[in-house]
Amino acid sequence: DSGVTQTPKHLITATGQRVTLRCSPRSGDLSVYWYQQSLDQGLQFLIQYYNGEERAKGNILERFSAQQFPDLHSELNLSSLELGDSALYFCASSVGGQASTNEKLFFGSGTQLSVL
Amino acid sequence: AQTVTQSQPEMSVQEAETVTLSCTYDTSESNYYLFWYKQPPSRQMILVIRQEAYKQQNATENRFSVNFQKAAKSFSLKISDSQLGDTAMYFCAFMKHVNAGNMLTFGGGTRLMVKP
């Protein structure tokens, strides 16, 4: 168990809908990262938050947004869903997130999103 | 742009034998960190081993070790005394600074099957 909690584990929804994925980082970790894993794109970095502030952005669509709350949990909002958004969405956390590139990322077990 | 390449989509090994998974990367940075992550059928992403680019000594973690060739930009993973529980997807990853944060870039993965 990595200590990173993601809910829900599975989500089935229809095209055009909006969903929210939730992540609770390990105790003491200030950074949260979101990744998308799909068969055609592999593991893609979406966004990083550190202590409530956005710190790095990857290939995140404009239809997607995220935030990190004062209690450090994070939510990833996916709107106007398309079939191609079906994927496994991972959250990861680390202690820091800015000063060095030796951060160990600990991953949650993911949310499997199916858009029908 | 930083890229990570894993040229072996699938590999197999007999239980108790040794197997090496290949990874090459491209970067213009001088100091960085490299990682191997394991994703078993449970889909959990598990950190296997980490290597600091400025350290010449290869990292080891029990049965897992790396062969880091900085000039060649090569970072292979050796698994000794393979066990059935090593069956998984293995991802090589490169950590770099992005904006004010960090981003972990993954290779396409190698599926390893350990046979009894």
Short mmCIF file of C-alpha atoms in Angstrom, two decimals:
data_model
loop_
_atom_site.label_atom_id
_atom_site.label_comp_id
_atom_site.label_asym_id
_atom_site.label_seq_id
_atom_site.Cartn_x
_atom_site.Cartn_y
_atom_site.Cartn_z
CA ASP A 1 0.00 0.00 0.00
CA SER A 2 1.56 3.28 -1.17
CA GLY A 3 -0.48 5.44 1.21
CA VAL A 4 -2.01 7.38 -1.69
CA THR A 5 -5.79 7.00 -1.87
CA GLN A 6 -7.81 7.46 -5.03
CA THR A 7 -11.57 7.33 -5.36
CA PRO A 8 -13.53 6.01 -7.05
CA LYS A 9 -11.72 2.92 -8.37
CA HIS A 10 -14.02 2.63 -11.33
CA LEU A 11 -16.21 5.17 -13.09
CA ILE A 12 -18.53 4.60 -16.02
CA THR A 13 -20.16 7.56 -17.68
CA ALA A 14 -21.47 8.82 -21.01
CA THR A 15 -20.02 11.18 -23.56
CA GLY A 16 -20.55 14.84 -22.77
CA GLN A 17 -20.69 14.28 -19.04
CA ARG A 18 -18.46 15.67 -16.29
CA VAL A 19 -16.70 13.65 -13.59
CA THR A 20 -14.48 14.37 -10.59
CA LEU A 21 -11.64 12.13 -9.50
CA ARG A 22 -10.31 12.47 -5.99
CA CYS A 23 -6.86 11.87 -4.52
CA SER A 24 -5.52 11.95 -0.96
CA PRO A 25 -1.72 12.06 -0.79
CA ARG A 26 0.48 10.21 1.68
CA SER A 27 0.68 11.79 5.08
CA GLY A 28 3.30 14.53 5.00
CA ASP A 29 3.50 14.78 1.20
CA LEU A 30 2.90 18.25 -0.21
CA SER A 31 2.97 17.49 -3.94
CA VAL A 32 0.29 15.79 -5.97
CA TYR A 33 0.71 14.70 -9.58
CA TRP A 34 -1.91 13.48 -12.04
CA TYR A 35 -1.15 11.02 -14.84
CA GLN A 36 -3.26 9.47 -17.57
CA GLN A 37 -2.53 5.94 -18.79
CA SER A 38 -4.09 4.77 -22.04
CA LEU A 39 -3.20 2.04 -24.51
CA ASP A 40 -2.36 4.42 -27.33
CA GLN A 41 -0.71 7.26 -25.40
CA GLY A 42 0.99 5.36 -22.60
CA LEU A 43 1.62 7.21 -19.33
CA GLN A 44 1.16 10.93 -19.80
CA PHE A 45 1.85 13.61 -17.21
CA LEU A 46 -1.08 15.96 -16.75
CA ILE A 47 -0.37 18.37 -13.90
CA GLN A 48 1.44 18.88 -10.58
CA TYR A 49 0.35 20.81 -7.50
CA TYR A 50 2.55 21.71 -4.56
CA ASN A 51 0.94 22.89 -1.33
CA GLY A 52 -2.08 24.20 -3.17
CA GLU A 53 -0.29 25.86 -6.06
CA GLU A 54 0.06 24.64 -9.63
CA ARG A 55 3.74 23.95 -10.30
CA ALA A 56 3.99 22.05 -13.57
CA LYS A 57 1.69 21.37 -16.46
CA GLY A 58 1.91 18.66 -19.08
CA ASN A 59 -0.40 17.56 -21.86
CA ILE A 60 -3.60 18.42 -20.05
CA LEU A 61 -6.61 19.23 -22.18
CA GLU A 62 -8.53 22.46 -21.64
CA ARG A 63 -11.57 20.34 -20.77
CA PHE A 64 -9.63 19.03 -17.78
CA SER A 65 -8.84 20.96 -14.64
CA ALA A 66 -7.42 20.20 -11.23
CA GLN A 67 -6.95 21.77 -7.84
CA GLN A 68 -5.35 21.01 -4.53
CA PHE A 69 -7.21 21.96 -1.39
CA PRO A 70 -5.86 23.27 1.96
CA ASP A 71 -5.99 19.75 3.43
CA LEU A 72 -3.75 18.74 0.47
CA HIS A 73 -6.20 16.41 -1.21
CA SER A 74 -6.61 16.99 -4.92
CA GLU A 75 -9.39 16.67 -7.45
CA LEU A 76 -9.18 16.21 -11.20
CA ASN A 77 -12.23 17.42 -13.09
CA LEU A 78 -12.92 16.05 -16.55
CA SER A 79 -15.69 17.69 -18.55
CA SER A 80 -17.35 17.28 -21.96
CA LEU A 81 -16.08 13.72 -21.90
CA GLU A 82 -15.22 11.96 -25.14
CA LEU A 83 -14.70 8.27 -25.90
CA GLY A 84 -10.96 8.92 -26.12
CA ASP A 85 -10.85 10.07 -22.50
CA SER A 86 -11.33 6.48 -21.37
CA ALA A 87 -8.18 5.66 -19.47
CA LEU A 88 -6.64 4.85 -16.12
CA TYR A 89 -5.99 8.05 -14.18
CA PHE A 90 -3.26 7.93 -11.57
CA CYS A 91 -2.54 10.27 -8.76
CA ALA A 92 0.92 10.31 -7.19
CA SER A 93 2.40 12.21 -4.30
CA SER A 94 5.83 13.22 -3.09
CA VAL A 95 7.31 15.07 -0.15
CA GLY A 96 8.51 18.16 -1.99
CA GLY A 97 8.22 18.95 -5.64
CA GLN A 98 10.35 21.87 -6.55
CA ALA A 99 13.93 21.88 -5.42
CA SER A 100 15.31 18.74 -6.95
CA THR A 101 14.55 15.99 -9.37
CA ASN A 102 15.19 13.21 -6.90
CA GLU A 103 11.63 13.14 -5.69
CA LYS A 104 10.23 9.66 -5.21
CA LEU A 105 6.70 9.52 -6.49
CA PHE A 106 4.27 7.17 -4.76
CA PHE A 107 1.29 6.23 -6.88
CA GLY A 108 -2.28 5.47 -5.96
CA SER A 109 -4.08 2.48 -7.46
CA GLY A 110 -5.79 4.62 -10.07
CA THR A 111 -9.31 5.40 -11.25
CA GLN A 112 -10.44 3.48 -14.32
CA LEU A 113 -12.64 5.79 -16.36
CA SER A 114 -14.86 4.32 -19.06
CA VAL A 115 -16.70 6.75 -21.33
CA LEU A 116 -19.51 5.06 -23.28
CA ALA B 1 12.69 17.49 -25.59
CA GLN B 2 13.33 14.62 -23.24
CA THR B 3 12.30 11.20 -24.44
CA VAL B 4 12.54 7.75 -22.93
CA THR B 5 12.68 4.67 -25.16
CA GLN B 6 12.17 1.06 -24.19
CA SER B 7 12.89 -1.04 -27.26
CA GLN B 8 11.63 -4.38 -25.91
CA PRO B 9 7.81 -4.47 -25.81
CA GLU B 10 7.79 -7.98 -24.33
CA MET B 11 10.26 -10.32 -22.68
CA SER B 12 10.14 -13.62 -20.87
CA VAL B 13 12.48 -15.37 -18.46
CA GLN B 14 12.53 -18.64 -16.60
CA GLU B 15 12.09 -18.54 -12.85
CA ALA B 16 15.42 -18.15 -11.00
CA GLU B 17 17.23 -16.83 -14.07
CA THR B 18 18.47 -13.31 -14.81
CA VAL B 19 16.91 -10.86 -17.25
CA THR B 20 17.92 -7.38 -18.41
CA LEU B 21 15.45 -4.73 -19.58
CA SER B 22 16.77 -1.92 -21.78
CA CYS B 23 16.10 1.79 -21.64
CA THR B 24 17.62 4.74 -23.44
CA TYR B 25 16.84 8.38 -22.92
CA ASP B 26 17.61 11.69 -24.49
CA THR B 27 18.39 14.85 -22.54
CA SER B 28 20.61 17.90 -22.64
CA GLU B 29 20.65 18.26 -18.85
CA SER B 30 23.68 17.29 -16.81
CA ASN B 31 22.04 16.31 -13.56
CA TYR B 32 18.85 14.30 -13.40
CA TYR B 33 17.31 11.20 -11.89
CA LEU B 34 16.22 8.00 -13.55
CA PHE B 35 13.72 5.50 -12.23
CA TRP B 36 12.31 2.07 -12.91
CA TYR B 37 8.68 1.47 -11.97
CA LYS B 38 6.86 -1.86 -11.95
CA GLN B 39 3.16 -2.24 -12.77
CA PRO B 40 1.84 -5.73 -11.91
CA PRO B 41 -1.61 -6.95 -13.00
CA SER B 42 -3.09 -5.09 -10.03
CA ARG B 43 -2.13 -1.91 -11.98
CA GLN B 44 -0.42 -0.35 -8.98
CA MET B 45 2.71 1.61 -9.96
CA ILE B 46 5.56 0.56 -7.69
CA LEU B 47 8.98 2.21 -7.51
CA VAL B 48 11.69 -0.40 -8.08
CA ILE B 49 14.93 1.56 -8.16
CA ARG B 50 16.33 5.06 -8.61
CA GLN B 51 19.64 6.33 -10.06
CA GLU B 52 21.24 9.75 -9.69
CA ALA B 53 22.98 10.84 -12.88
CA TYR B 54 26.00 12.35 -11.14
CA LYS B 55 26.73 9.10 -9.30
CA GLN B 56 28.89 6.68 -11.22
CA GLN B 57 28.05 3.78 -8.95
CA ASN B 58 25.13 1.75 -10.19
CA ALA B 59 22.14 1.56 -7.86
CA THR B 60 21.07 -1.80 -6.40
CA GLU B 61 18.00 -2.86 -4.47
CA ASN B 62 18.13 -6.53 -3.44
CA ARG B 63 17.65 -8.55 -6.66
CA PHE B 64 17.32 -5.42 -8.80
CA SER B 65 20.27 -3.48 -10.15
CA VAL B 66 20.89 -1.01 -12.93
CA ASN B 67 23.61 -0.54 -15.52
CA PHE B 68 23.83 3.22 -15.97
CA GLN B 69 25.92 4.41 -18.91
CA LYS B 70 25.68 8.21 -18.85
CA ALA B 71 27.63 8.87 -22.04
CA ALA B 72 25.50 6.40 -23.94
CA LYS B 73 22.33 7.62 -22.19
CA SER B 74 21.46 4.07 -21.31
CA PHE B 75 19.78 2.84 -18.15
CA SER B 76 19.06 -0.89 -18.09
CA LEU B 77 17.46 -2.89 -15.30
CA LYS B 78 18.79 -6.29 -14.29
CA ILE B 79 16.58 -8.65 -12.33
CA SER B 80 18.44 -11.54 -10.74
CA ASP B 81 16.89 -14.78 -9.49
CA SER B 82 13.60 -13.91 -11.21
CA GLN B 83 10.47 -14.78 -9.28
CA LEU B 84 6.91 -15.34 -10.46
CA GLY B 85 5.91 -12.17 -8.65
CA ASP B 86 8.20 -10.17 -10.92
CA THR B 87 5.72 -10.67 -13.77
CA ALA B 88 4.62 -7.12 -14.63
CA MET B 89 5.01 -4.15 -16.94
CA TYR B 90 8.23 -2.30 -16.26
CA PHE B 91 8.55 1.40 -17.03
CA CYS B 92 11.73 3.40 -17.26
CA ALA B 93 11.28 7.07 -16.30
CA PHE B 94 13.20 10.34 -16.34
CA MET B 95 12.60 13.18 -13.91
CA LYS B 96 13.17 16.75 -14.99
CA HIS B 97 12.27 20.27 -13.88
CA VAL B 98 9.25 21.79 -15.57
CA ASN B 99 8.27 25.37 -14.76
CA ALA B 100 8.45 25.47 -10.95
CA GLY B 101 7.90 21.77 -10.48
CA ASN B 102 8.90 18.32 -11.65
CA MET B 103 7.73 16.00 -14.35
CA LEU B 104 8.31 12.27 -14.64
CA THR B 105 8.43 11.13 -18.27
CA PHE B 106 7.86 7.43 -18.88
CA GLY B 107 8.95 5.08 -21.60
CA GLY B 108 6.46 2.84 -23.39
CA GLY B 109 7.08 -0.09 -21.05
CA THR B 110 8.32 -3.67 -21.28
CA ARG B 111 5.99 -6.51 -20.40
CA LEU B 112 7.94 -9.16 -18.50
CA MET B 113 6.64 -12.68 -18.05
CA VAL B 114 8.39 -14.96 -15.56
CA LYS B 115 7.76 -18.60 -16.41
CA PRO B 116 7.81 -21.45 -13.87
#
